[in-house]
PDB file of C-alpha atoms in Angstrom:
ATOM      1  CA  UNK L  22      30.015 -29.942 -12.289  1.00  0.00           C
ATOM      2  CA  UNK L  23      28.162 -28.750 -15.460  1.00  0.00           C
ATOM      3  CA  UNK L  24      26.464 -25.679 -13.925  1.00  0.00           C
ATOM      4  CA  UNK L  25      28.984 -23.202 -15.326  1.00  0.00           C
ATOM      5  CA  UNK L  26      30.856 -22.648 -18.607  1.00  0.00           C
ATOM      6  CA  UNK L  27      34.492 -21.440 -18.669  1.00  0.00           C
ATOM      7  CA  UNK L  28      36.129 -19.432 -21.639  1.00  0.00           C
ATOM      8  CA  UNK L  29      39.632 -20.739 -21.000  1.00  0.00           C
ATOM      9  CA  UNK L  30      41.448 -18.356 -23.365  1.00  0.00           C
ATOM     10  CA  UNK L  31      39.625 -15.043 -23.541  1.00  0.00           C
ATOM     11  CA  UNK L  32      41.956 -13.565 -26.251  1.00  0.00           C
ATOM     12  CA  UNK L  33      41.577 -16.629 -28.434  1.00  0.00           C
ATOM     13  CA  UNK L  34      37.685 -16.609 -27.856  1.00  0.00           C
ATOM     14  CA  UNK L  35      37.194 -12.983 -28.827  1.00  0.00           C
ATOM     15  CA  UNK L  36      39.606 -13.261 -31.770  1.00  0.00           C
ATOM     16  CA  UNK L  37      38.445 -16.408 -33.349  1.00  0.00           C
ATOM     17  CA  UNK L  38      35.111 -17.500 -31.996  1.00  0.00           C
ATOM     18  CA  UNK L  39      33.140 -14.298 -31.471  1.00  0.00           C
ATOM     19  CA  UNK L  40      33.287 -13.187 -35.097  1.00  0.00           C
ATOM     20  CA  UNK L  41      31.945 -16.449 -36.310  1.00  0.00           C
ATOM     21  CA  UNK L  42      28.580 -15.862 -34.405  1.00  0.00           C
ATOM     22  CA  UNK L  43      28.433 -12.093 -33.874  1.00  0.00           C
ATOM     23  CA  UNK L  44      29.119  -9.029 -36.009  1.00  0.00           C
ATOM     24  CA  UNK L  45      31.876  -8.014 -33.674  1.00  0.00           C
ATOM     25  CA  UNK L  46      34.743  -9.438 -31.655  1.00  0.00           C
ATOM     26  CA  UNK L  47      34.200  -7.266 -28.572  1.00  0.00           C
ATOM     27  CA  UNK L  48      34.365  -9.333 -25.444  1.00  0.00           C
ATOM     28  CA  UNK L  49      32.724  -6.520 -23.456  1.00  0.00           C
ATOM     29  CA  UNK L  50      29.681  -6.637 -25.673  1.00  0.00           C
ATOM     30  CA  UNK L  51      29.442 -10.393 -25.361  1.00  0.00           C
ATOM     31  CA  UNK L  52      29.463 -10.196 -21.543  1.00  0.00           C
ATOM     32  CA  UNK L  53      26.879  -7.526 -21.540  1.00  0.00           C
ATOM     33  CA  UNK L  54      24.631  -9.842 -23.802  1.00  0.00           C
ATOM     34  CA  UNK L  55      25.198 -12.653 -21.233  1.00  0.00           C
ATOM     35  CA  UNK L  56      24.332 -10.326 -18.371  1.00  0.00           C
ATOM     36  CA  UNK L  57      21.132  -9.384 -20.207  1.00  0.00           C
ATOM     37  CA  UNK L  58      20.145 -13.006 -20.258  1.00  0.00           C
ATOM     38  CA  UNK L  59      20.848 -13.547 -16.614  1.00  0.00           C
ATOM     39  CA  UNK L  60      24.301 -14.947 -16.641  1.00  0.00           C
ATOM     40  CA  UNK L  61      26.766 -13.809 -14.009  1.00  0.00           C
ATOM     41  CA  UNK L  62      30.566 -13.874 -14.155  1.00  0.00           C
ATOM     42  CA  UNK L  63      32.275 -15.817 -11.421  1.00  0.00           C
ATOM     43  CA  UNK L  64      35.876 -14.764 -10.213  1.00  0.00           C
ATOM     44  CA  UNK L  65      38.420 -17.455 -10.704  1.00  0.00           C
ATOM     45  CA  UNK L  66      41.184 -17.439  -8.106  1.00  0.00           C
ATOM     46  CA  UNK L  67      43.686 -19.216 -10.269  1.00  0.00           C
ATOM     47  CA  UNK L  68      43.530 -16.846 -13.304  1.00  0.00           C
ATOM     48  CA  UNK L  69      46.504 -14.593 -13.794  1.00  0.00           C
ATOM     49  CA  UNK L  70      46.232 -11.044 -15.029  1.00  0.00           C
ATOM     50  CA  UNK L  71      49.642 -11.281 -16.653  1.00  0.00           C
ATOM     51  CA  UNK L  72      48.723 -14.468 -18.570  1.00  0.00           C
ATOM     52  CA  UNK L  73      47.200 -14.148 -22.006  1.00  0.00           C
ATOM     53  CA  UNK L  74      45.093 -17.174 -21.312  1.00  0.00           C
ATOM     54  CA  UNK L  75      42.860 -15.602 -18.740  1.00  0.00           C
ATOM     55  CA  UNK L  76      39.896 -17.778 -17.791  1.00  0.00           C
ATOM     56  CA  UNK L  77      36.390 -16.460 -17.439  1.00  0.00           C
ATOM     57  CA  UNK L  78      33.598 -18.439 -15.801  1.00  0.00           C
ATOM     58  CA  UNK L  79      29.921 -17.719 -16.117  1.00  0.00           C
ATOM     59  CA  UNK L  80      26.777 -19.342 -14.300  1.00  0.00           C
ATOM     60  CA  UNK L  81      23.128 -19.156 -14.927  1.00  0.00           C
ATOM     61  CA  UNK L  82      20.674 -21.335 -12.900  1.00  0.00           C
ATOM     62  CA  UNK L  83      18.930 -22.798 -16.121  1.00  0.00           C
ATOM     63  CA  UNK L  84      22.230 -23.425 -18.039  1.00  0.00           C
ATOM     64  CA  UNK L  85      23.203 -26.967 -16.943  1.00  0.00           C
ATOM     65  CA  UNK L  86      24.920 -29.839 -18.623  1.00  0.00           C
ATOM     66  CA  UNK L  87      22.681 -32.524 -19.868  1.00  0.00           C
ATOM     67  CA  UNK L  88      19.445 -30.457 -19.130  1.00  0.00           C
ATOM     68  CA  UNK L  89      18.441 -28.950 -22.513  1.00  0.00           C
ATOM     69  CA  UNK L  90      14.928 -28.684 -21.339  1.00  0.00           C
ATOM     70  CA  UNK L  91      15.989 -25.801 -18.980  1.00  0.00           C
ATOM     71  CA  UNK L  92      17.329 -23.726 -21.825  1.00  0.00           C
ATOM     72  CA  UNK L  93      13.850 -22.474 -22.667  1.00  0.00           C
ATOM     73  CA  UNK L  94      13.822 -20.664 -19.339  1.00  0.00           C
ATOM     74  CA  UNK L  95      16.729 -18.463 -20.207  1.00  0.00           C
ATOM     75  CA  UNK L  96      15.091 -15.322 -21.367  1.00  0.00           C
ATOM     76  CA  UNK L  97      16.280 -11.735 -21.906  1.00  0.00           C
ATOM     77  CA  UNK L  98      15.614  -9.515 -18.783  1.00  0.00           C
ATOM     78  CA  UNK L  99      12.668  -7.328 -18.986  1.00  0.00           C
ATOM     79  CA  UNK L 100      13.764  -3.677 -19.038  1.00  0.00           C
ATOM     80  CA  UNK L 101      11.608  -0.866 -17.964  1.00  0.00           C
ATOM     81  CA  UNK L 102      11.496   2.072 -20.343  1.00  0.00           C
ATOM     82  CA  UNK L 103      12.664   5.510 -19.164  1.00  0.00           C
ATOM     83  CA  UNK L 104       9.217   6.785 -19.328  1.00  0.00           C
ATOM     84  CA  UNK L 105       7.915   4.040 -16.969  1.00  0.00           C
ATOM     85  CA  UNK L 106      10.689   4.201 -14.606  1.00  0.00           C
ATOM     86  CA  UNK L 107      10.229   7.862 -14.207  1.00  0.00           C
ATOM     87  CA  UNK L 108       6.706   7.139 -13.124  1.00  0.00           C
ATOM     88  CA  UNK L 109       7.793   4.144 -10.983  1.00  0.00           C
ATOM     89  CA  UNK L 110       5.326   1.850 -12.830  1.00  0.00           C
ATOM     90  CA  UNK L 111       6.696  -1.692 -12.864  1.00  0.00           C
ATOM     91  CA  UNK L 112       6.446  -3.829 -15.846  1.00  0.00           C
ATOM     92  CA  UNK L 113       4.971  -7.321 -15.423  1.00  0.00           C
ATOM     93  CA  UNK L 114       7.307  -9.880 -16.992  1.00  0.00           C
ATOM     94  CA  UNK L 115       4.532 -12.416 -18.149  1.00  0.00           C
ATOM     95  CA  UNK L 116       0.866 -13.381 -17.980  1.00  0.00           C
ATOM     96  CA  UNK L 117       1.489 -15.869 -15.093  1.00  0.00           C
ATOM     97  CA  UNK L 118       2.981 -13.083 -12.825  1.00  0.00           C
ATOM     98  CA  UNK L 119       0.119 -10.812 -13.909  1.00  0.00           C
ATOM     99  CA  UNK L 120      -2.529 -13.371 -12.924  1.00  0.00           C
ATOM    100  CA  UNK L 121      -0.758 -14.003  -9.497  1.00  0.00           C
ATOM    101  CA  UNK L 122      -0.675 -10.420  -8.987  1.00  0.00           C
ATOM    102  CA  UNK L 123      -4.317 -10.114  -9.706  1.00  0.00           C
ATOM    103  CA  UNK L 124      -5.188 -12.837  -7.320  1.00  0.00           C
ATOM    104  CA  UNK L 125      -3.057 -11.265  -4.646  1.00  0.00           C
ATOM    105  CA  UNK L 126      -4.842  -7.963  -5.051  1.00  0.00           C
ATOM    106  CA  UNK L 127      -8.245  -9.665  -4.976  1.00  0.00           C
ATOM    107  CA  UNK L 128      -7.228 -11.535  -1.794  1.00  0.00           C
ATOM    108  CA  UNK L 129      -5.958  -8.269  -0.125  1.00  0.00           C
ATOM    109  CA  UNK L 130      -9.175  -6.557  -1.162  1.00  0.00           C
ATOM    110  CA  UNK L 131     -11.278  -9.278   0.519  1.00  0.00           C
ATOM    111  CA  UNK L 132      -9.141  -9.170   3.638  1.00  0.00           C
ATOM    112  CA  UNK L 133      -9.488  -5.375   3.828  1.00  0.00           C
ATOM    113  CA  UNK L 134     -13.196  -5.728   3.630  1.00  0.00           C
ATOM    114  CA  UNK L 135     -13.048  -8.307   6.458  1.00  0.00           C
ATOM    115  CA  UNK L 136     -10.868  -5.837   8.474  1.00  0.00           C
ATOM    116  CA  UNK L 137     -13.213  -2.937   7.822  1.00  0.00           C
ATOM    117  CA  UNK L 138     -16.206  -5.079   9.191  1.00  0.00           C
ATOM    118  CA  UNK L 139     -14.246  -5.889  12.396  1.00  0.00           C
ATOM    119  CA  UNK L 140     -13.198  -2.240  12.858  1.00  0.00           C
ATOM    120  CA  UNK L 141     -16.874  -1.064  12.409  1.00  0.00           C
ATOM    121  CA  UNK L 142     -17.957  -3.683  14.939  1.00  0.00           C
ATOM    122  CA  UNK L 143     -15.329  -2.605  17.423  1.00  0.00           C
ATOM    123  CA  UNK L 144     -16.327   1.055  17.011  1.00  0.00           C
ATOM    124  CA  UNK L 145     -19.907   0.186  17.697  1.00  0.00           C
ATOM    125  CA  UNK L 146     -19.018  -1.926  20.777  1.00  0.00           C
ATOM    126  CA  UNK L 147     -16.762   0.968  21.941  1.00  0.00           C
ATOM    127  CA  UNK L 148     -19.561   3.476  21.699  1.00  0.00           C
ATOM    128  CA  UNK L 149     -21.962   1.172  23.730  1.00  0.00           C
ATOM    129  CA  UNK L 150     -19.268   0.753  26.460  1.00  0.00           C
ATOM    130  CA  UNK L 151     -18.640   4.554  26.676  1.00  0.00           C
ATOM    131  CA  UNK L 152     -22.496   4.915  27.084  1.00  0.00           C
ATOM    132  CA  UNK L 153     -22.649   2.244  29.720  1.00  0.00           C
ATOM    133  CA  UNK L 154     -19.675   3.867  31.510  1.00  0.00           C
ATOM    134  CA  UNK L 155     -21.476   7.216  31.580  1.00  0.00           C
ATOM    135  CA  UNK L 156     -24.609   5.545  33.031  1.00  0.00           C
ATOM    136  CA  UNK L 157     -22.541   3.720  35.623  1.00  0.00           C
ATOM    137  CA  UNK L 158     -20.710   6.868  36.661  1.00  0.00           C
ATOM    138  CA  UNK L 159     -24.070   8.648  37.115  1.00  0.00           C
ATOM    139  CA  UNK L 160     -25.338   5.832  39.209  1.00  0.00           C
ATOM    140  CA  UNK L 161     -22.161   5.886  41.131  1.00  0.00           C
ATOM    141  CA  UNK L 162     -22.414   9.602  41.937  1.00  0.00           C
ATOM    142  CA  UNK L 163     -26.144   8.978  43.046  1.00  0.00           C
ATOM    143  CA  UNK L 164     -24.945   6.163  45.311  1.00  0.00           C
ATOM    144  CA  UNK L 165     -22.249   8.422  46.781  1.00  0.00           C
ATOM    145  CA  UNK L 166     -24.944  11.058  47.475  1.00  0.00           C
ATOM    146  CA  UNK L 167     -27.288   8.480  48.952  1.00  0.00           C
ATOM    147  CA  UNK L 168     -24.345   7.145  51.318  1.00  0.00           C
ATOM    148  CA  UNK L 169     -23.481  10.787  52.391  1.00  0.00           C
ATOM    149  CA  UNK L 170     -27.196  11.430  53.246  1.00  0.00           C
ATOM    150  CA  UNK L 171     -27.402   8.196  55.127  1.00  0.00           C
ATOM    151  CA  UNK L 172     -24.223   9.009  56.916  1.00  0.00           C
ATOM    152  CA  UNK L 173     -25.376  12.454  57.919  1.00  0.00           C
ATOM    153  CA  UNK L 174     -28.735  11.032  58.970  1.00  0.00           C
ATOM    154  CA  UNK L 175     -26.984   8.440  61.061  1.00  0.00           C
ATOM    155  CA  UNK L 176     -24.784  10.970  62.692  1.00  0.00           C
ATOM    156  CA  UNK L 177     -27.782  13.213  63.417  1.00  0.00           C
ATOM    157  CA  UNK L 178     -29.596  10.374  65.006  1.00  0.00           C
ATOM    158  CA  UNK L 179     -26.765   9.105  67.272  1.00  0.00           C
TER     159      UNK L 179
END
C-alpha cells in the first residue's frame, strides 16, 4: 500500500547494502537510526526465524509512496540532555510549538485572572450574606421575645 517498506532479506541487506551507505554493516545500528527518526518495526506473521531470508517491515507516517513532499517532515527525535531530564525541564522541538505554548500560557493567565475576579466577588457576596444572616437572627430573637411577652400578657389578661 506504499505506507511501509520491507527489507526482504535481512542478511543480504546488512552484508551488501548497508556498507555502501554507512560505515558499518550492523543491522542493529541501522534499526536504531530508523527508530531515532520515528520509524517503527512491524511484526510480520509470515517470516520464519529459521529462514535466512527474514523479512523486516518498517512504517513511518510521513514515509509514503509517491509523496516526496512528506519526507521533509521526517526529523530526528529531539532528545533531552541528561542535565535537563534530571531537572524535568522539557525541551521544545520547534518555534511553532513554543509559540503555541506561549499562547496557551497567556490564555490560561487571562482565564486565571477572570476566575480570581469571580472568586473575589463571591467572597464579598458571601460576607454580605453572613452579615444579613446575623441581622436577621437578631431580629428573629427580638420577635421571639415580643411574642413571648405578648403571650404572657394575653395569659395574664385572660
